[in-house]
Structures are given as structure tokens and as C-alpha cells.
PDB file of C-alpha atoms in Angstrom:
ATOM      1  CA  UNK V  14     -11.994   1.033 -17.188  1.00 80.00           C
ATOM      2  CA  UNK V  15     -12.859   3.180 -14.148  1.00 86.00           C
ATOM      3  CA  UNK V  16     -10.268   4.594 -11.562  1.00 85.00           C
ATOM      4  CA  UNK V  17     -11.273   2.120  -8.654  1.00 80.00           C
ATOM      5  CA  UNK V  18     -10.393  -0.735 -11.290  1.00 89.00           C
ATOM      6  CA  UNK V  19      -7.270   0.686 -12.248  1.00 89.00           C
ATOM      7  CA  UNK V  20      -6.339   1.361  -8.778  1.00 78.00           C
ATOM      8  CA  UNK V  21      -7.226  -2.372  -8.229  1.00 81.00           C
ATOM      9  CA  UNK V  22      -5.021  -3.357 -11.214  1.00 90.00           C
ATOM     10  CA  UNK V  23      -1.911  -1.422  -9.690  1.00 90.00           C
ATOM     11  CA  UNK V  24      -2.896  -2.392  -6.411  1.00 85.00           C
ATOM     12  CA  UNK V  25      -2.713  -6.393  -7.492  1.00 91.00           C
ATOM     13  CA  UNK V  26       0.780  -5.736  -8.360  1.00 94.00           C
ATOM     14  CA  UNK V  27       1.761  -3.788  -5.063  1.00 93.00           C
ATOM     15  CA  UNK V  28      -0.322  -6.590  -3.180  1.00 93.00           C
ATOM     16  CA  UNK V  29       2.257  -9.442  -4.942  1.00 96.00           C
ATOM     17  CA  UNK V  30       5.415  -7.025  -4.440  1.00 97.00           C
ATOM     18  CA  UNK V  31       4.258  -6.441  -0.842  1.00 96.00           C
ATOM     19  CA  UNK V  32       3.518 -10.215   0.092  1.00 97.00           C
ATOM     20  CA  UNK V  33       6.879 -11.107  -1.638  1.00 98.00           C
ATOM     21  CA  UNK V  34       8.981  -8.599   0.503  1.00 98.00           C
ATOM     22  CA  UNK V  35       6.969  -9.501   3.616  1.00 98.00           C
ATOM     23  CA  UNK V  36       7.601 -12.944   3.062  1.00 98.00           C
ATOM     24  CA  UNK V  37      11.547 -12.417   2.727  1.00 98.00           C
ATOM     25  CA  UNK V  38      11.604 -10.083   5.759  1.00 98.00           C
ATOM     26  CA  UNK V  39       9.685 -12.310   7.895  1.00 98.00           C
ATOM     27  CA  UNK V  40      11.944 -15.589   6.745  1.00 97.00           C
ATOM     28  CA  UNK V  41      15.000 -13.262   7.874  1.00 98.00           C
ATOM     29  CA  UNK V  42      13.432 -13.170  11.173  1.00 97.00           C
ATOM     30  CA  UNK V  43      12.007  -9.632  11.129  1.00 98.00           C
ATOM     31  CA  UNK V  44       9.240  -9.320  13.485  1.00 97.00           C
ATOM     32  CA  UNK V  45       6.030  -9.511  11.801  1.00 97.00           C
ATOM     33  CA  UNK V  46       4.870  -6.039  12.674  1.00 97.00           C
ATOM     34  CA  UNK V  47       8.053  -4.468  10.864  1.00 97.00           C
ATOM     35  CA  UNK V  48       7.726  -6.650   8.074  1.00 97.00           C
ATOM     36  CA  UNK V  49       4.225  -5.477   7.444  1.00 97.00           C
ATOM     37  CA  UNK V  50       5.253  -2.035   7.616  1.00 95.00           C
ATOM     38  CA  UNK V  51       8.494  -2.133   5.481  1.00 96.00           C
ATOM     39  CA  UNK V  52       6.896  -4.446   2.711  1.00 97.00           C
ATOM     40  CA  UNK V  53       3.818  -2.038   2.588  1.00 93.00           C
ATOM     41  CA  UNK V  54       5.994   1.205   2.226  1.00 92.00           C
ATOM     42  CA  UNK V  55       8.342  -0.636  -0.628  1.00 94.00           C
ATOM     43  CA  UNK V  56       5.287  -1.683  -2.578  1.00 94.00           C
ATOM     44  CA  UNK V  57       3.467   1.690  -1.904  1.00 89.00           C
ATOM     45  CA  UNK V  58       6.317   3.794  -3.262  1.00 87.00           C
ATOM     46  CA  UNK V  59       6.414   1.470  -6.375  1.00 90.00           C
ATOM     47  CA  UNK V  60       2.459   1.641  -6.638  1.00 89.00           C
ATOM     48  CA  UNK V  61       2.739   5.527  -6.659  1.00 87.00           C
ATOM     49  CA  UNK V  62       4.016   5.822 -10.359  1.00 88.00           C
ATOM     50  CA  UNK V  63       1.149   3.292 -11.454  1.00 88.00           C
ATOM     51  CA  UNK V  64      -1.352   5.047  -9.960  1.00 81.00           C
ATOM     52  CA  UNK V  65      -0.073   8.426 -10.843  1.00 84.00           C
ATOM     53  CA  UNK V  66       0.395   7.744 -14.675  1.00 87.00           C
ATOM     54  CA  UNK V  67      -2.431   4.782 -15.091  1.00 88.00           C
ATOM     55  CA  UNK V  68      -5.003   5.004 -12.543  1.00 84.00           C
ATOM     56  CA  UNK V  69      -5.052   9.041 -12.612  1.00 81.00           C
ATOM     57  CA  UNK V  70      -3.542   9.605 -15.660  1.00 82.00           C
ATOM     58  CA  UNK V  71      -1.501  12.819 -14.280  1.00 80.00           C
ATOM     59  CA  UNK V  72       1.489  14.312 -15.909  1.00 79.00           C
ATOM     60  CA  UNK V  73       4.772  15.325 -14.573  1.00 82.00           C
ATOM     61  CA  UNK V  74       3.661  18.742 -12.949  1.00 82.00           C
ATOM     62  CA  UNK V  75       3.741  18.301  -9.176  1.00 80.00           C
ATOM     63  CA  UNK V  76       5.255  14.958  -9.290  1.00 81.00           C
ATOM     64  CA  UNK V  77       7.381  15.438  -6.039  1.00 86.00           C
ATOM     65  CA  UNK V  78       4.735  16.896  -3.782  1.00 84.00           C
ATOM     66  CA  UNK V  79       2.251  14.503  -4.874  1.00 81.00           C
ATOM     67  CA  UNK V  80       4.937  11.944  -4.046  1.00 84.00           C
ATOM     68  CA  UNK V  81       5.537  13.371  -0.701  1.00 87.00           C
ATOM     69  CA  UNK V  82       1.707  13.322   0.116  1.00 85.00           C
ATOM     70  CA  UNK V  83       1.581   9.767  -1.171  1.00 83.00           C
ATOM     71  CA  UNK V  84       4.362   8.667   1.266  1.00 86.00           C
ATOM     72  CA  UNK V  85       2.552  10.616   4.221  1.00 90.00           C
ATOM     73  CA  UNK V  86      -0.789   8.854   3.380  1.00 89.00           C
ATOM     74  CA  UNK V  87       1.000   5.473   2.872  1.00 89.00           C
ATOM     75  CA  UNK V  88       2.510   5.490   6.155  1.00 92.00           C
ATOM     76  CA  UNK V  89      -0.807   5.993   7.485  1.00 93.00           C
ATOM     77  CA  UNK V  90      -1.984   3.297   5.694  1.00 93.00           C
ATOM     78  CA  UNK V  91       1.186   1.084   6.652  1.00 94.00           C
ATOM     79  CA  UNK V  92       0.109   1.849  10.276  1.00 96.00           C
ATOM     80  CA  UNK V  93      -3.562   0.662   9.813  1.00 96.00           C
ATOM     81  CA  UNK V  94      -2.450  -2.664   8.016  1.00 96.00           C
ATOM     82  CA  UNK V  95      -0.137  -3.167  10.759  1.00 97.00           C
ATOM     83  CA  UNK V  96      -3.097  -2.568  13.300  1.00 98.00           C
ATOM     84  CA  UNK V  97      -5.268  -4.833  11.378  1.00 98.00           C
ATOM     85  CA  UNK V  98      -2.593  -7.523  11.029  1.00 98.00           C
ATOM     86  CA  UNK V  99      -1.886  -7.791  14.626  1.00 98.00           C
ATOM     87  CA  UNK V 100      -5.623  -8.025  15.323  1.00 98.00           C
ATOM     88  CA  UNK V 101      -5.758 -11.054  12.971  1.00 98.00           C
ATOM     89  CA  UNK V 102      -2.576 -12.790  14.286  1.00 98.00           C
ATOM     90  CA  UNK V 103      -2.737 -12.043  17.805  1.00 97.00           C
ATOM     91  CA  UNK V 104      -6.504 -12.004  18.556  1.00 97.00           C
ATOM     92  CA  UNK V 105      -7.589 -14.147  15.385  1.00 97.00           C
ATOM     93  CA  UNK V 106      -4.870 -16.621  15.603  1.00 97.00           C
ATOM     94  CA  UNK V 107      -3.902 -16.373  11.660  1.00 97.00           C
ATOM     95  CA  UNK V 108      -0.434 -17.079  10.512  1.00 97.00           C
ATOM     96  CA  UNK V 109       1.469 -13.679  10.047  1.00 98.00           C
ATOM     97  CA  UNK V 110       1.925 -14.380   6.420  1.00 96.00           C
ATOM     98  CA  UNK V 111      -1.969 -15.158   5.717  1.00 96.00           C
ATOM     99  CA  UNK V 112      -2.764 -12.105   7.897  1.00 97.00           C
ATOM    100  CA  UNK V 113      -0.667  -9.760   6.000  1.00 96.00           C
ATOM    101  CA  UNK V 114      -2.824 -10.972   2.691  1.00 95.00           C
ATOM    102  CA  UNK V 115      -5.903 -10.190   4.436  1.00 97.00           C
ATOM    103  CA  UNK V 116      -5.148  -7.252   6.029  1.00 97.00           C
ATOM    104  CA  UNK V 117      -4.175  -5.364   2.752  1.00 94.00           C
ATOM    105  CA  UNK V 118      -7.442  -6.439   1.385  1.00 93.00           C
ATOM    106  CA  UNK V 119      -9.281  -5.141   4.520  1.00 95.00           C
ATOM    107  CA  UNK V 120      -7.519  -1.668   4.189  1.00 94.00           C
ATOM    108  CA  UNK V 121      -7.286  -1.175   0.447  1.00 88.00           C
ATOM    109  CA  UNK V 122     -10.969   0.754   0.297  1.00 88.00           C
ATOM    110  CA  UNK V 123      -9.769   3.315   2.900  1.00 90.00           C
ATOM    111  CA  UNK V 124      -6.309   3.587   0.942  1.00 86.00           C
ATOM    112  CA  UNK V 125      -8.132   4.119  -2.392  1.00 81.00           C
ATOM    113  CA  UNK V 126     -10.082   6.985  -0.820  1.00 86.00           C
ATOM    114  CA  UNK V 127      -6.940   8.807   1.114  1.00 86.00           C
ATOM    115  CA  UNK V 128      -4.953   8.281  -2.133  1.00 78.00           C
ATOM    116  CA  UNK V 129      -7.492   9.740  -4.581  1.00 77.00           C
ATOM    117  CA  UNK V 130      -8.804  12.506  -2.271  1.00 80.00           C
ATOM    118  CA  UNK V 131      -5.524  13.823  -0.590  1.00 77.00           C
ATOM    119  CA  UNK V 132      -2.406  12.633  -2.615  1.00 72.00           C
ATOM    120  CA  UNK V 133      -3.956  13.197  -6.265  1.00 65.00           C
ATOM    121  CA  UNK V 134      -6.564  15.449  -5.050  1.00 64.00           C
ATOM    122  CA  UNK V 135      -9.394  14.408  -7.215  1.00 50.00           C
TER     123      UNK V 135
END
């Protein structure tokens, strides 16, 4: 199984975690932009370990420095996701819950490239 497919397997788990976290935050009356960013960071943190050990098959060496880079890229991708979500909701009229799911899919190819090239330096 190639890296892009493995990234999607890990990402699918992260996608579900993200949407569940977004749902609970949104239902708790957190504004959708903040709920989007927070849910992305939660899922992103968990996906780091799946991508590190499954997708890119890296060992323990450099774990913390790569985690720092991963979270930095994650904040950037979270910001991109929020921007796409705002466009989908405020311009496109989508419900925030549906928009979050679509925004994550739109940003996924950018995320893969950034994580692979900068975080895992491959």
C-alpha cells in the first residue's frame, strides 16, 4: 500500500475524530470557526502517531522535533480549513457540520504534501 493511501487510512480515522469533536463543540455553542480549528488540532495530534509509524514507517528518533513541525503544519492546515469552511458556510450556504466535512476533504491534498515534505522530511 503506497503512502498516499496509507495517509488516507490514517486520515479517515482522523476525519471521523474531527467530525465527532466538531459536532460536540458546535452543539456546545462554540462558534463554528473555533470548533473547526479545535477539532482539527485534536484529530491532527492523534494522526501524527498513525502517520509517523504507519504511513511513513519512521522510528522513534526525532519524534519530538517532528511532532513540533507536525503541529506547526497542523495549525496552518487548521487555518486553511477554517477559511474554506467560512466560504462554504457564509458564501455557499452550507450547514457548518456538512461544511466541515467538505472543507477537510478539500484541504487533504495540501495537508498530505506539507506533512510529507516538511514534517517527515521525505
